[in-house]
Short mmCIF file of C-alpha atoms in Angstrom, two decimals:
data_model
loop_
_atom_site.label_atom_id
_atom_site.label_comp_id
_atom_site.label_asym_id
_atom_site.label_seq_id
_atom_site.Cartn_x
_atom_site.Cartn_y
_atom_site.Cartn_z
CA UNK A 26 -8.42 -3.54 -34.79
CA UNK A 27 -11.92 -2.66 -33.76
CA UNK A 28 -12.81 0.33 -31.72
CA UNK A 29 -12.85 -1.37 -28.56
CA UNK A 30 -9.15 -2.72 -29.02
CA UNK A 31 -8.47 0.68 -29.92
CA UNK A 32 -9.42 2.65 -26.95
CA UNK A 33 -7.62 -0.23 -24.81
CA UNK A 34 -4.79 1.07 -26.60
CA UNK A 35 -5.36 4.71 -25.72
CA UNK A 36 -6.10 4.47 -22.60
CA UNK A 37 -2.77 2.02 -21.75
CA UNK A 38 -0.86 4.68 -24.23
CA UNK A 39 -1.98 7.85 -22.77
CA UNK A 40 -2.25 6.23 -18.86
CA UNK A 41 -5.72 6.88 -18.63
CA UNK A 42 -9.09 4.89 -18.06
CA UNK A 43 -11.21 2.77 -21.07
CA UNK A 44 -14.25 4.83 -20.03
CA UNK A 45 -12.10 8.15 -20.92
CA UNK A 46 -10.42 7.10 -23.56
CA UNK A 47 -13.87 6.20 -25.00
CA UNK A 48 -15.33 9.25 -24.21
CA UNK A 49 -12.49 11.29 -26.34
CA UNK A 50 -11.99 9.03 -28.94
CA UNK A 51 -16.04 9.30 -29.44
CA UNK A 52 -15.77 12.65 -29.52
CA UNK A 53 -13.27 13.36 -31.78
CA UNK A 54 -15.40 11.35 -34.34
CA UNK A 55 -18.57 13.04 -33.93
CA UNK A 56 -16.46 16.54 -34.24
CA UNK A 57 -14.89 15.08 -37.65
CA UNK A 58 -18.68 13.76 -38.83
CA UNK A 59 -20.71 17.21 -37.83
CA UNK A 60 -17.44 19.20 -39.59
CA UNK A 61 -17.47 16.93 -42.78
CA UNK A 62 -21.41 17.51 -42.64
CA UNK A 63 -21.09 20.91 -43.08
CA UNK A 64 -18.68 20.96 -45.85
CA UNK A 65 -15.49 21.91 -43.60
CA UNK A 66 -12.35 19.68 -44.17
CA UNK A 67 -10.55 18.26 -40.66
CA UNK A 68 -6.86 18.07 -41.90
CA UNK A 69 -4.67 15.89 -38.96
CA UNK A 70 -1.05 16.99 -40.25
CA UNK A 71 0.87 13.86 -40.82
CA UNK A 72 -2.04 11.54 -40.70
CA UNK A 73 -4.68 13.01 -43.41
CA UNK A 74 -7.69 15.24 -44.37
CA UNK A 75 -11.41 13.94 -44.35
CA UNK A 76 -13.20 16.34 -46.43
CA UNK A 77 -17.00 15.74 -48.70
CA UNK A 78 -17.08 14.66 -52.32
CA UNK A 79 -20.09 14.52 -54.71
CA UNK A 80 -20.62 11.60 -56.84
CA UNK A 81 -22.75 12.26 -59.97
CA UNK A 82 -25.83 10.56 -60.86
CA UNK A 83 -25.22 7.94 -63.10
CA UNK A 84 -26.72 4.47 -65.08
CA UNK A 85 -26.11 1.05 -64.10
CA UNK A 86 -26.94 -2.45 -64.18
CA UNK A 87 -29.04 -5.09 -62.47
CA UNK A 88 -26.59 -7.86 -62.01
CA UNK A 89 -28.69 -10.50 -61.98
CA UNK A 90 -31.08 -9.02 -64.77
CA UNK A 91 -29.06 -7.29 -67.07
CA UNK A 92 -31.72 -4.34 -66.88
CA UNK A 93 -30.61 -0.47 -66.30
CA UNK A 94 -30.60 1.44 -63.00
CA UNK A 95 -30.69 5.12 -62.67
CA UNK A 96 -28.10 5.93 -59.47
CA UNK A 97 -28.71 9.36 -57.89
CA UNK A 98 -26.29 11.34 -57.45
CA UNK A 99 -25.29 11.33 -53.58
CA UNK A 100 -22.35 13.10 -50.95
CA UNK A 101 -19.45 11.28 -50.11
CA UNK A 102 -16.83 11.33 -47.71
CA UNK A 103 -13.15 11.21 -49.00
CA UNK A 104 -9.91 10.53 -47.35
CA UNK A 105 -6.63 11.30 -48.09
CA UNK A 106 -3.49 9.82 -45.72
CA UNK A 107 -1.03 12.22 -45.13
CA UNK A 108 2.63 12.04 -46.63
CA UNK A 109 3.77 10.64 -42.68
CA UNK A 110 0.83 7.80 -42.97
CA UNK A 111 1.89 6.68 -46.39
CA UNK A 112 5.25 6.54 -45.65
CA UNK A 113 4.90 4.42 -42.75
CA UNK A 114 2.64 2.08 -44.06
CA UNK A 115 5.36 1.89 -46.97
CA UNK A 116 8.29 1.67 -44.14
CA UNK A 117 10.05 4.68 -45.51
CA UNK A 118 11.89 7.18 -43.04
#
């Protein structure tokens, strides 16, 4: 599902336009990007928690040349599903 199938969905769910449903699904990613960007976790109960990681520097390799690479280290963004998600992706109840 991309994002336009998935504001078709909102807006036939929630009985409202596309052009709305866009405008709050938009929304409620750039709230959950400028929170993450600031170090704040957004926890949705019963779907997950986006929150920012750090990912040290490390070495690796060239695949085509064998040689080493230093990686910096860089900011991440982690996602956990909630215990609801998991369990209906795994079809418990």
């Amino acid at each position: 599902m991309n994002k336009s199938e998935l504001v078709e969905k909102i807006a036939n769910d929630a009985n409202i336009s596309k052009a709305s449903a866009d405008r709050v699904l938009s929304s409620a990613i750039d709230t959950i990007i400028k929170a993450v960007t600031k170090g704040n976790d957004v926890q949705l109960i019963g779907f997950g928690t986006f929150k920012s990681g750090k990912r040290a520097a490390r070495i690796g390799r060239n695949p085509q040349t064998g040689a080493e690479l230093k990686i910096p280290a860089a900011k991440t963004v982690k996602f956990g599903a909630g215990k609801a998600f998991k369990d209906a992706v795994n079809k418990r109840k």
